[in-house]
Short mmCIF file of C-alpha atoms and ligand atoms in Angstrom, two decimals:
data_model
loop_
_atom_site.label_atom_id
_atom_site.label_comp_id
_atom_site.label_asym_id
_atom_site.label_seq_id
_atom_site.Cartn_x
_atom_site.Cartn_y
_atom_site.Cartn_z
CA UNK A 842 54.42 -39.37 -176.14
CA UNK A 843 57.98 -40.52 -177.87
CA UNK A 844 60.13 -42.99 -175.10
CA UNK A 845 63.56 -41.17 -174.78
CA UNK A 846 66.51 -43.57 -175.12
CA UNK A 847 70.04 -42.66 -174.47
CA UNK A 848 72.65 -44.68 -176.69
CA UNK A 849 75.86 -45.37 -174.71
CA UNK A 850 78.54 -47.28 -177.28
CA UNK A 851 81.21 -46.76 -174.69
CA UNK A 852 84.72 -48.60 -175.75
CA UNK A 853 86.19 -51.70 -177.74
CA UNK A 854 83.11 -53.74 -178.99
CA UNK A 855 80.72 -51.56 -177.83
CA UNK A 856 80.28 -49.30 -180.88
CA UNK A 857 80.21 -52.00 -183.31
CA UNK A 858 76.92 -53.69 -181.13
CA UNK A 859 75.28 -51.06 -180.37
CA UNK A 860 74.60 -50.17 -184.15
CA UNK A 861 73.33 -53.11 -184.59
CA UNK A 862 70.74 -52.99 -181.96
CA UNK A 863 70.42 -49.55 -182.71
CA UNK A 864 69.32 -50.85 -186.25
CA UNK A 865 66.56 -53.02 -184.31
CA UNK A 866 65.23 -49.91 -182.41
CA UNK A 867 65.14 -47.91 -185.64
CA UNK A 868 63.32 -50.89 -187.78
CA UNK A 869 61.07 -50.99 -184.52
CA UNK A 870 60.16 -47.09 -184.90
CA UNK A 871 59.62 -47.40 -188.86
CA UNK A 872 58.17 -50.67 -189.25
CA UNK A 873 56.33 -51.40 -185.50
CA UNK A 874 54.94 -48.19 -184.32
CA UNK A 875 57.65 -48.22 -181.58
CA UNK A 876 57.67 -44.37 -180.37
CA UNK A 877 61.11 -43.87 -179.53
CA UNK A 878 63.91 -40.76 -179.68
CA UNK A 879 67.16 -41.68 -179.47
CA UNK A 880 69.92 -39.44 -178.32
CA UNK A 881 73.74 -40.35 -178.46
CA UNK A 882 76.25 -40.03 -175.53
CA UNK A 883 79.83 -40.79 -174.39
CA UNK A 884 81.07 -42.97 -171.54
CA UNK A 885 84.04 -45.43 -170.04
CA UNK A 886 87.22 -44.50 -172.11
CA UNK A 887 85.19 -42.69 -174.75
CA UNK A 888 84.36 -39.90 -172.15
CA UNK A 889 87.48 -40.02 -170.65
CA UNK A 890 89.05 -38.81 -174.14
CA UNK A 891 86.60 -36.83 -174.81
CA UNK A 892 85.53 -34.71 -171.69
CA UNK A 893 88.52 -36.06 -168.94
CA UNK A 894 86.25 -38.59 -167.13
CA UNK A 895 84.41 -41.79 -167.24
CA UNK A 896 81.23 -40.14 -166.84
CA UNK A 897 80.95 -37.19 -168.43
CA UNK A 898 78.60 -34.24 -167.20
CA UNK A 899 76.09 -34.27 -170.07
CA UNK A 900 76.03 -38.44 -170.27
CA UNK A 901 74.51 -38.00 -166.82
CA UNK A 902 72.16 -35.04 -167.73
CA UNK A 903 70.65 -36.85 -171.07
CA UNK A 904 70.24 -40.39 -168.93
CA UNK A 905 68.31 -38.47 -166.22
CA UNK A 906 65.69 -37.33 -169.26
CA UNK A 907 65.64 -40.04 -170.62
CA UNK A 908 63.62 -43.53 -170.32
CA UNK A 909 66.09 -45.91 -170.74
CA UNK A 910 69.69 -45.89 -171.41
CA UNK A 911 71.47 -48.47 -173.53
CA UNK A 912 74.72 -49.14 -173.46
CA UNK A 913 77.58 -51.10 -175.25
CA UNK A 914 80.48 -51.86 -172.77
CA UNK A 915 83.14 -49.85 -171.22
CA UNK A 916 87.25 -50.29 -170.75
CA UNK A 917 90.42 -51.33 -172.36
CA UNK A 918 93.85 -51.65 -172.23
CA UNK A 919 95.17 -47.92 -172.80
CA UNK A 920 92.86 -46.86 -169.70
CA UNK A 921 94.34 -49.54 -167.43
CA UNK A 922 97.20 -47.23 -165.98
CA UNK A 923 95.07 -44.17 -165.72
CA UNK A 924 94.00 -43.34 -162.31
CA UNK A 925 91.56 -45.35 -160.14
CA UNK A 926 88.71 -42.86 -160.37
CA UNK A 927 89.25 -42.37 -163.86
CA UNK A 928 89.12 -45.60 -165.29
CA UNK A 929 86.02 -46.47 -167.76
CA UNK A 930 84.60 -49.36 -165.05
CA UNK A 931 84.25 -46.15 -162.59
CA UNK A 932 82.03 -44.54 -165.14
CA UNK A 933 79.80 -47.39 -165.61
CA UNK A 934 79.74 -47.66 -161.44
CA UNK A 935 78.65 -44.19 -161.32
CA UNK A 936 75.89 -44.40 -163.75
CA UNK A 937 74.71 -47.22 -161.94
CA UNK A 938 74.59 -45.30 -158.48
CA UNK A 939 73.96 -42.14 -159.66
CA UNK A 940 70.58 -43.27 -161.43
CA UNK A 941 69.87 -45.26 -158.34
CA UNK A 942 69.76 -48.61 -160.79
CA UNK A 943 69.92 -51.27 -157.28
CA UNK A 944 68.09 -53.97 -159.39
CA UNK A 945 69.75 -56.10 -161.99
CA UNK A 946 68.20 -59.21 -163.80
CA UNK A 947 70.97 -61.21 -165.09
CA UNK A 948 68.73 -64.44 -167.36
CA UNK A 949 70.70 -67.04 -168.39
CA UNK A 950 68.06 -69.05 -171.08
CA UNK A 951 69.91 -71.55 -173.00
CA UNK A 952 68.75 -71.19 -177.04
CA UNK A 953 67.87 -74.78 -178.09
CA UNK A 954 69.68 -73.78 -181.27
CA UNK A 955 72.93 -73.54 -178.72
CA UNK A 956 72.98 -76.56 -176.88
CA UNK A 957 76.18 -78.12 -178.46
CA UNK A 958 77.51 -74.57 -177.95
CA UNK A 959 77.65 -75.13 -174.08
CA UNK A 960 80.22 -76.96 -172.33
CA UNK A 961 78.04 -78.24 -170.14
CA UNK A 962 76.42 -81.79 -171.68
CA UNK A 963 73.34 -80.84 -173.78
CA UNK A 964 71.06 -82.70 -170.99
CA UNK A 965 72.42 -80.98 -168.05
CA UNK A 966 71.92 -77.21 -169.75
CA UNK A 967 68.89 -77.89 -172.21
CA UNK A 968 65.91 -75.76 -171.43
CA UNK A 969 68.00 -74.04 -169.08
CA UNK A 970 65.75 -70.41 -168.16
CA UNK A 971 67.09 -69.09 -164.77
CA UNK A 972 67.12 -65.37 -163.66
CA UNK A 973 70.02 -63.65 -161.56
CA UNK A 974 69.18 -61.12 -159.59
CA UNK A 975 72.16 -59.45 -158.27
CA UNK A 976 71.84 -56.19 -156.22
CA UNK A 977 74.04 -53.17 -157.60
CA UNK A 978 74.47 -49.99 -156.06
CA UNK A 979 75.64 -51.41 -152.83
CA UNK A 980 77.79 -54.13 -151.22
CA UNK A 981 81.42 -54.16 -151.43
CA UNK A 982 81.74 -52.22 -154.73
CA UNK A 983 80.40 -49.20 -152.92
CA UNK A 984 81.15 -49.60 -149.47
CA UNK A 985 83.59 -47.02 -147.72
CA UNK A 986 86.32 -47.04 -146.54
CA UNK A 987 88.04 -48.13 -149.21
CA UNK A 988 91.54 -47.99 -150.81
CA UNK A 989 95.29 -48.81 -151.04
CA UNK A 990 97.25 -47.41 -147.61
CA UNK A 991 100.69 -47.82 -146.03
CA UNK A 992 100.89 -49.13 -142.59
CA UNK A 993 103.55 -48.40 -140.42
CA UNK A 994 105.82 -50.86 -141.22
CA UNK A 995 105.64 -49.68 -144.66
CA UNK A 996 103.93 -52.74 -146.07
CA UNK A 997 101.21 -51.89 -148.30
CA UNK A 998 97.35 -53.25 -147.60
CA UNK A 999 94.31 -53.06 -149.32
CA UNK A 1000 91.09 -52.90 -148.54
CA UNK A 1001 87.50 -52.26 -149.03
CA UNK A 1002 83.95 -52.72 -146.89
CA UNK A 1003 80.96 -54.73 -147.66
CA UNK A 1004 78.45 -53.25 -145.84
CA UNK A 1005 74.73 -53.91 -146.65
CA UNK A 1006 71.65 -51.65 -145.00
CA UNK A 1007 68.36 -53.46 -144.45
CA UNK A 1008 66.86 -51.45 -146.46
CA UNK A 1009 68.66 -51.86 -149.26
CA UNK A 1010 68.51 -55.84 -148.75
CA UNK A 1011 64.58 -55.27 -148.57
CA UNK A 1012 64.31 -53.02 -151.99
CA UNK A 1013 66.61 -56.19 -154.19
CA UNK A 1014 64.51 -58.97 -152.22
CA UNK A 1015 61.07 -57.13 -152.77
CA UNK A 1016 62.65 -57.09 -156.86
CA UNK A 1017 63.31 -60.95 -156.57
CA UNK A 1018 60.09 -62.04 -154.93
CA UNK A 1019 58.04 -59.82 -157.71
CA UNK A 1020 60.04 -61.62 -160.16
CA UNK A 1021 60.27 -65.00 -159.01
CA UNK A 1022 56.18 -64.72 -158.48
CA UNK A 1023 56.12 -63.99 -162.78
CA UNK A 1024 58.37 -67.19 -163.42
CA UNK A 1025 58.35 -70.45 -161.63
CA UNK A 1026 57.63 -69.45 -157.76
CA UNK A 1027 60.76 -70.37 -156.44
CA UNK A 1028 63.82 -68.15 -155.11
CA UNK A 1029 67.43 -68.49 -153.87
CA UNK A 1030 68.76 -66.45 -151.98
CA UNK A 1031 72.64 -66.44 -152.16
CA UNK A 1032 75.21 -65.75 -149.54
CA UNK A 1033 77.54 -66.28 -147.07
CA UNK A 1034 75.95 -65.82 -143.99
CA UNK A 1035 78.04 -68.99 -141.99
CA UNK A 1036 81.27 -66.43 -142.44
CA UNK A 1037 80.23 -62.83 -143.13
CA UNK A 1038 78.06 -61.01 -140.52
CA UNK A 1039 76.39 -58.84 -143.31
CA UNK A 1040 75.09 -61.68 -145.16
CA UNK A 1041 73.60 -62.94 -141.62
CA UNK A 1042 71.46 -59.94 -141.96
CA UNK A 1043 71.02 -60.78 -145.50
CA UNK A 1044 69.24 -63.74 -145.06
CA UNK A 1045 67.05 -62.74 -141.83
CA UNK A 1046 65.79 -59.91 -143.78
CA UNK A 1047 65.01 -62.45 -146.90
CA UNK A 1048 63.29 -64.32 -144.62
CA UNK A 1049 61.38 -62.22 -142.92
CA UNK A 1050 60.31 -60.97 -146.30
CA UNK A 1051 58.92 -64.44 -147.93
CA UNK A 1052 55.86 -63.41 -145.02
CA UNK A 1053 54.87 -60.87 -147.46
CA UNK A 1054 55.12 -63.80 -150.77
CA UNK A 1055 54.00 -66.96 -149.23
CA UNK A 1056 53.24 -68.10 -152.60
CA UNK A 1057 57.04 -68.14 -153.67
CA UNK A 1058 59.24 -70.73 -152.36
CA UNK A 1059 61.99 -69.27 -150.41
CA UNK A 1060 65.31 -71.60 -150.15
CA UNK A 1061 69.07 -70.17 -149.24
CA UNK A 1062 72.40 -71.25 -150.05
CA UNK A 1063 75.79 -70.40 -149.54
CA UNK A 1064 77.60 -68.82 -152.69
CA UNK A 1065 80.43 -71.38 -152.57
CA UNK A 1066 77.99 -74.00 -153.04
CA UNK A 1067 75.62 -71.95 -155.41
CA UNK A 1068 78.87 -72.14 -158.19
CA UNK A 1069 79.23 -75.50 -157.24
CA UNK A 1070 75.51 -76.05 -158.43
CA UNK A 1071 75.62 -73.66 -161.51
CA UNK A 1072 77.39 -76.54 -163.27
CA UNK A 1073 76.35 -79.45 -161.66
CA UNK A 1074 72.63 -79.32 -162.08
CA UNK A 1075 71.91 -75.36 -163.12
CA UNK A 1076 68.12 -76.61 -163.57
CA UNK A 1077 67.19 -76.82 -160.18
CA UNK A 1078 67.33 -73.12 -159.81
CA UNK A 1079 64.65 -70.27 -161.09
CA UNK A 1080 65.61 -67.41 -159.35
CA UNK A 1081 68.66 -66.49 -157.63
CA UNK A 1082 69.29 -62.93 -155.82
CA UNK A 1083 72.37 -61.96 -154.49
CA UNK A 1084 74.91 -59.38 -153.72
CA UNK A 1085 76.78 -57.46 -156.21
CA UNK A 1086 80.03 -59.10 -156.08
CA UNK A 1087 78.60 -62.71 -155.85
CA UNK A 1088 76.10 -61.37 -158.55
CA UNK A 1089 79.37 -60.44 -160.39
CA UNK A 1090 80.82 -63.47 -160.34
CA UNK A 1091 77.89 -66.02 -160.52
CA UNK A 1092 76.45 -64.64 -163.83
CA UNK A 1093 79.58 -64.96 -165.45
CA UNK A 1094 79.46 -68.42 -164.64
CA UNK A 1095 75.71 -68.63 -165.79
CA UNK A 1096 76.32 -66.90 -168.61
CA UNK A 1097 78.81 -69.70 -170.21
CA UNK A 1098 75.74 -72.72 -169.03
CA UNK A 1099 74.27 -71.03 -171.98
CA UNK A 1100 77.28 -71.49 -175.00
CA UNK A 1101 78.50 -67.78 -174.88
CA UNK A 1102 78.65 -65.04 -172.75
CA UNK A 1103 77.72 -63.03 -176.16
CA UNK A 1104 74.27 -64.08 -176.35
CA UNK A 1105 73.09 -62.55 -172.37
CA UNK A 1106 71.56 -59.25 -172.07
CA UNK A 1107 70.86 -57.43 -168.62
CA UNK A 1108 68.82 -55.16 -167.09
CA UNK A 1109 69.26 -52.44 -164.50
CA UNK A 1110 66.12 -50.77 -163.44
CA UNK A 1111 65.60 -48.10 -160.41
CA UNK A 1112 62.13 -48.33 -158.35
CA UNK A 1113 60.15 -47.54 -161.05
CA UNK A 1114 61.46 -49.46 -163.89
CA UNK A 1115 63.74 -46.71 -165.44
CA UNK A 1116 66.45 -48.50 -166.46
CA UNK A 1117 69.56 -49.08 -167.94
CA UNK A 1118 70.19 -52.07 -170.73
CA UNK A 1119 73.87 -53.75 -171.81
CA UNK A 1120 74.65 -57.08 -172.45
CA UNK A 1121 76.63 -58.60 -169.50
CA UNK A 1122 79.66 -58.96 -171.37
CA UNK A 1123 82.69 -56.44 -171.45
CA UNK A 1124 84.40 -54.37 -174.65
CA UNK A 1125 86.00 -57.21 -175.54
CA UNK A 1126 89.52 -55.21 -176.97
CA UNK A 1127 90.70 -58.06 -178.57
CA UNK A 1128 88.46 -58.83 -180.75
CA UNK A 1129 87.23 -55.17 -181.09
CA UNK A 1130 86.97 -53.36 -184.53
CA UNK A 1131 87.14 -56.71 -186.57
CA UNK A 1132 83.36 -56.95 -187.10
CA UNK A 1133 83.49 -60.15 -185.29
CA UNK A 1134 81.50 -59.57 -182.18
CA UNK A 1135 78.34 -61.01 -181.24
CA UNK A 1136 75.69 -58.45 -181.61
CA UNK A 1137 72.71 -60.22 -179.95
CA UNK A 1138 73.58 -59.67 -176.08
CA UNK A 1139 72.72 -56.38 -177.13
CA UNK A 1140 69.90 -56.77 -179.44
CA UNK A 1141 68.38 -58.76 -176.54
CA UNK A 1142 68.73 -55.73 -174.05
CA UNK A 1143 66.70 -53.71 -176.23
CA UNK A 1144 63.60 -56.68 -175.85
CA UNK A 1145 64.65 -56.15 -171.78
CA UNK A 1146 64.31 -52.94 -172.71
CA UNK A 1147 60.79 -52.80 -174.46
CA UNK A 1148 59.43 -55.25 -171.61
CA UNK A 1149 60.41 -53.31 -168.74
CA UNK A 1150 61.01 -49.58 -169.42
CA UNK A 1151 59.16 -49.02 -172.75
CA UNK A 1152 55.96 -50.82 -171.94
CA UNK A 1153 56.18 -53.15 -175.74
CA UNK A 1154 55.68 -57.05 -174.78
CA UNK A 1155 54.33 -57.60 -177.43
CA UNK A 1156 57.44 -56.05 -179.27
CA UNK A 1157 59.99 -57.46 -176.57
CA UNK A 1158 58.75 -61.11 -178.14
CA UNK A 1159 59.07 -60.01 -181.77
CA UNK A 1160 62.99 -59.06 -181.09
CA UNK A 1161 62.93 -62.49 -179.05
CA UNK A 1162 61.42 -64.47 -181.66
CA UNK A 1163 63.40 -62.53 -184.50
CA UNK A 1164 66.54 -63.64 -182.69
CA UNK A 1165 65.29 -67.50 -182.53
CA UNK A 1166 64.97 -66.96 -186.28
CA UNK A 1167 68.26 -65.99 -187.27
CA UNK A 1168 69.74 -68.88 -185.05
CA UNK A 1169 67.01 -71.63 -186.63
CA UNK A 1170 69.02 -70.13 -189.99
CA UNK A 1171 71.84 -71.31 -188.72
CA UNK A 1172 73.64 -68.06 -189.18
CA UNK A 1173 76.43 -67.96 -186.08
CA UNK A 1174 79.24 -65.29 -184.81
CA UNK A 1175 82.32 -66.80 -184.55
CA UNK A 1176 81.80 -67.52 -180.46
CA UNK A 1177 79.03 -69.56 -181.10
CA UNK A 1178 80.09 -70.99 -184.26
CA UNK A 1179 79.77 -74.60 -184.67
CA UNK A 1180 81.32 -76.61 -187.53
CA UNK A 1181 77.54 -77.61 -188.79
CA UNK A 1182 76.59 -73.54 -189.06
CA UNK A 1183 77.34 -70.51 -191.40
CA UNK A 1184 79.82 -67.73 -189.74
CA UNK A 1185 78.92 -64.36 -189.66
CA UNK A 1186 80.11 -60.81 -188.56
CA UNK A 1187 78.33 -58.17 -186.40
CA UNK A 1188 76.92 -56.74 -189.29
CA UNK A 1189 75.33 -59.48 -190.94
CA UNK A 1190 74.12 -60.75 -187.94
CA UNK A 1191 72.60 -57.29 -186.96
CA UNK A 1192 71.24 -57.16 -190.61
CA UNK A 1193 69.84 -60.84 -190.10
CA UNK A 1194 67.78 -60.04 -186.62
CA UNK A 1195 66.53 -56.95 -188.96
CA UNK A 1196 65.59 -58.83 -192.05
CA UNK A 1197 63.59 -60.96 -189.58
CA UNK A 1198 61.73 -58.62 -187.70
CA UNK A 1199 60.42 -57.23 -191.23
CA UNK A 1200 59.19 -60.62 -192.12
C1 LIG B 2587 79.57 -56.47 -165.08
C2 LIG B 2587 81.00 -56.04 -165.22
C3 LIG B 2587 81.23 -54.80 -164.35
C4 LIG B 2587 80.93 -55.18 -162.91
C5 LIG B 2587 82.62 -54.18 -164.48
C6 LIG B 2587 82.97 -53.84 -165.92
C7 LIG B 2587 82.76 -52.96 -163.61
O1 LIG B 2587 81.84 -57.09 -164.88
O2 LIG B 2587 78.67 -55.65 -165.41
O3 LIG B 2587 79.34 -57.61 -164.68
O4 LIG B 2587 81.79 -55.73 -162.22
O5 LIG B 2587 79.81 -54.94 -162.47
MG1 LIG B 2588 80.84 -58.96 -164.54
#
């Protein structure tokens, strides 16, 4: 039976890098054996224009047949003043939660090809391989009540909840101990339990968990501290699960350990492994529609992809290696260009990763 895949471009960027790891998928399906139908869709500001919200009807209808979703990135400027629940970010939250996608694996691996592309010193960030696993359908992105209100002194206030339930702590932890138990054995659990009351619960259920994995080596640490470490020694970690907003915010911060934020792909699976794949980058409206972007975030999410929704390993480490190769070739897009390396556009590079994966 044919895998169903749902291409998302979304806005900015995301067209122009999702064709090119659309181009993988279809070299996959002529060249590989990959079985694989793909079906187009609209979301973020794309949706918006076209059907009057961030997630259209249909988008939702074609990602609940299908096996995976992929998608580009979502927002930009001329959606900024629409209203809250129409804004392209609510789309992508609403995928996320409507396709129950809790789990997200954030790796930050550091390409040997990239070290001088970090700002970190080479020996600090070389061989760097950690995982992020940041929870994503709950916390205080979801949490009610939320909003903008006038008290009654007419001052405005703000707020929103983060509220956690066990059992969602216990579905994200199960996720990380599976996951650390594939790597190196060894899991941190981030939070803020000496302040927030929530995260208390955070860690007892984490702990009371590692009964169930005595194999992996359970360790906590406030999230304050956990940035601190990112760039101070980023090698001492393996896996780190978190909330969604410190998930938010620490892979960001991962993401740069390894040279670019353009090179990190991420997954977003429900409990059983149907997922959703985008590089953990945004649309980028600056640079988007100049050909400039950096296509492999992307073309990495579709390895994700293979590995964990499609069932392909073995086709997962062809993409992998085919991306080492056109690196090794020094071929670079202009955020990871170095003065020692050729610069190339989306379209070469896309066209590089291809030429590879037919070698
Ligand atoms: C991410 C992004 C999104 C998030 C935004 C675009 C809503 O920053 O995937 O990390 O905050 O989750
Ligand atoms: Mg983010």
């Amino acid at each position: 039976m044919s895998n169903k895949v749902l291409v998302l471009p979304g806005d900015g960027i995301g067209p122009e890098i999702v064709g090119e790891a659309v181009k993988v998928l279809e070299c996959l399906r002529q060249d590989h054996g990959l079985r694989v139908e793909l079906e187009q869709g609209l979301i973020g500001g794309a949706g918006y224009d076209a059907a009057g919200k961030p997630l259209p009807d249909e988008t939702l209808r074609l990602a609940r047949a299908s096996d995976a979703v992929l998608l580009g990135a979502v927002g930009g400027p001329k959606y900024d003043t629409l209203d809250r629940p129409l804004r392209p970010e609510r789309g992508l939250l609403a995928i996320r939660s409507e396709l129950e996608l809790f789990g997200n694996l954030r790796p930050a691996i550091l390409y040997p090809q990239l070290a001088s592309a970090s700002s970190l010193k080479p020996d600090v960030v070389s061989g760097l391989d950690i995982l992020i696993v940041r929870e994503l359908t709950g916390g205080i992105y979801f949490g009610e009540p939320r909003g903008i209100r006038t008290l009654d002194n007419g001052e405005r206030q703000g707020y929103n909840t983060l509220v956690y339930r066990e059992s969602e702590i216990e579905r994200i932890g199960r996720l990380a101990f599976e996951t650390a138990r594939k790597r190196d054995q060894r899991l941190c659990s981030v939070d803020k339990a000496n302040v927030l009351e929530v995260t208390e619960l955070w860690r007892e259920v984490m702990t009371g968990l590692s009964a169930d994995y005595p194999d992996v080596e359970l360790s906590h640490m406030y999230v304050d501290n956990a940035a601190m470490q990112l760039v101070r020694a980023p090698k001492q970690f393996d896996v780190i699960v978190t909330t969604n907003m410190f998930g938010d915010i620490l892979s960001d911060c991962a993401a740069m350990l390894t040279g670019s934020i353009g090179m990190l792909p991420s997954a977003s699976l429900d409990k059983d492994s149907r997922g959703m794949y985008e590089p953990i980058h945004g649309s980028a409206p600056d640079i988007a529609g100049q050909g400039v972007a950096n296509p492999l975030a992307t073309i990495l999410s579709v390895a994700m992809m293979l590995r964990y929704s499609l069932n392909e390993p073995a086709l997962a480490e062809k993409v992998e290696a085919a991306v080492g190769q056109v690196l090794d070739q020094g071929l670079r897009t202009p955020d990871i260009h170095t003065p020692d390396t050729r610069k190339v556009g989306t379209v070469e590079m896309g066209d590089a990763v291809v030429a590879a994966l037919r070698s």
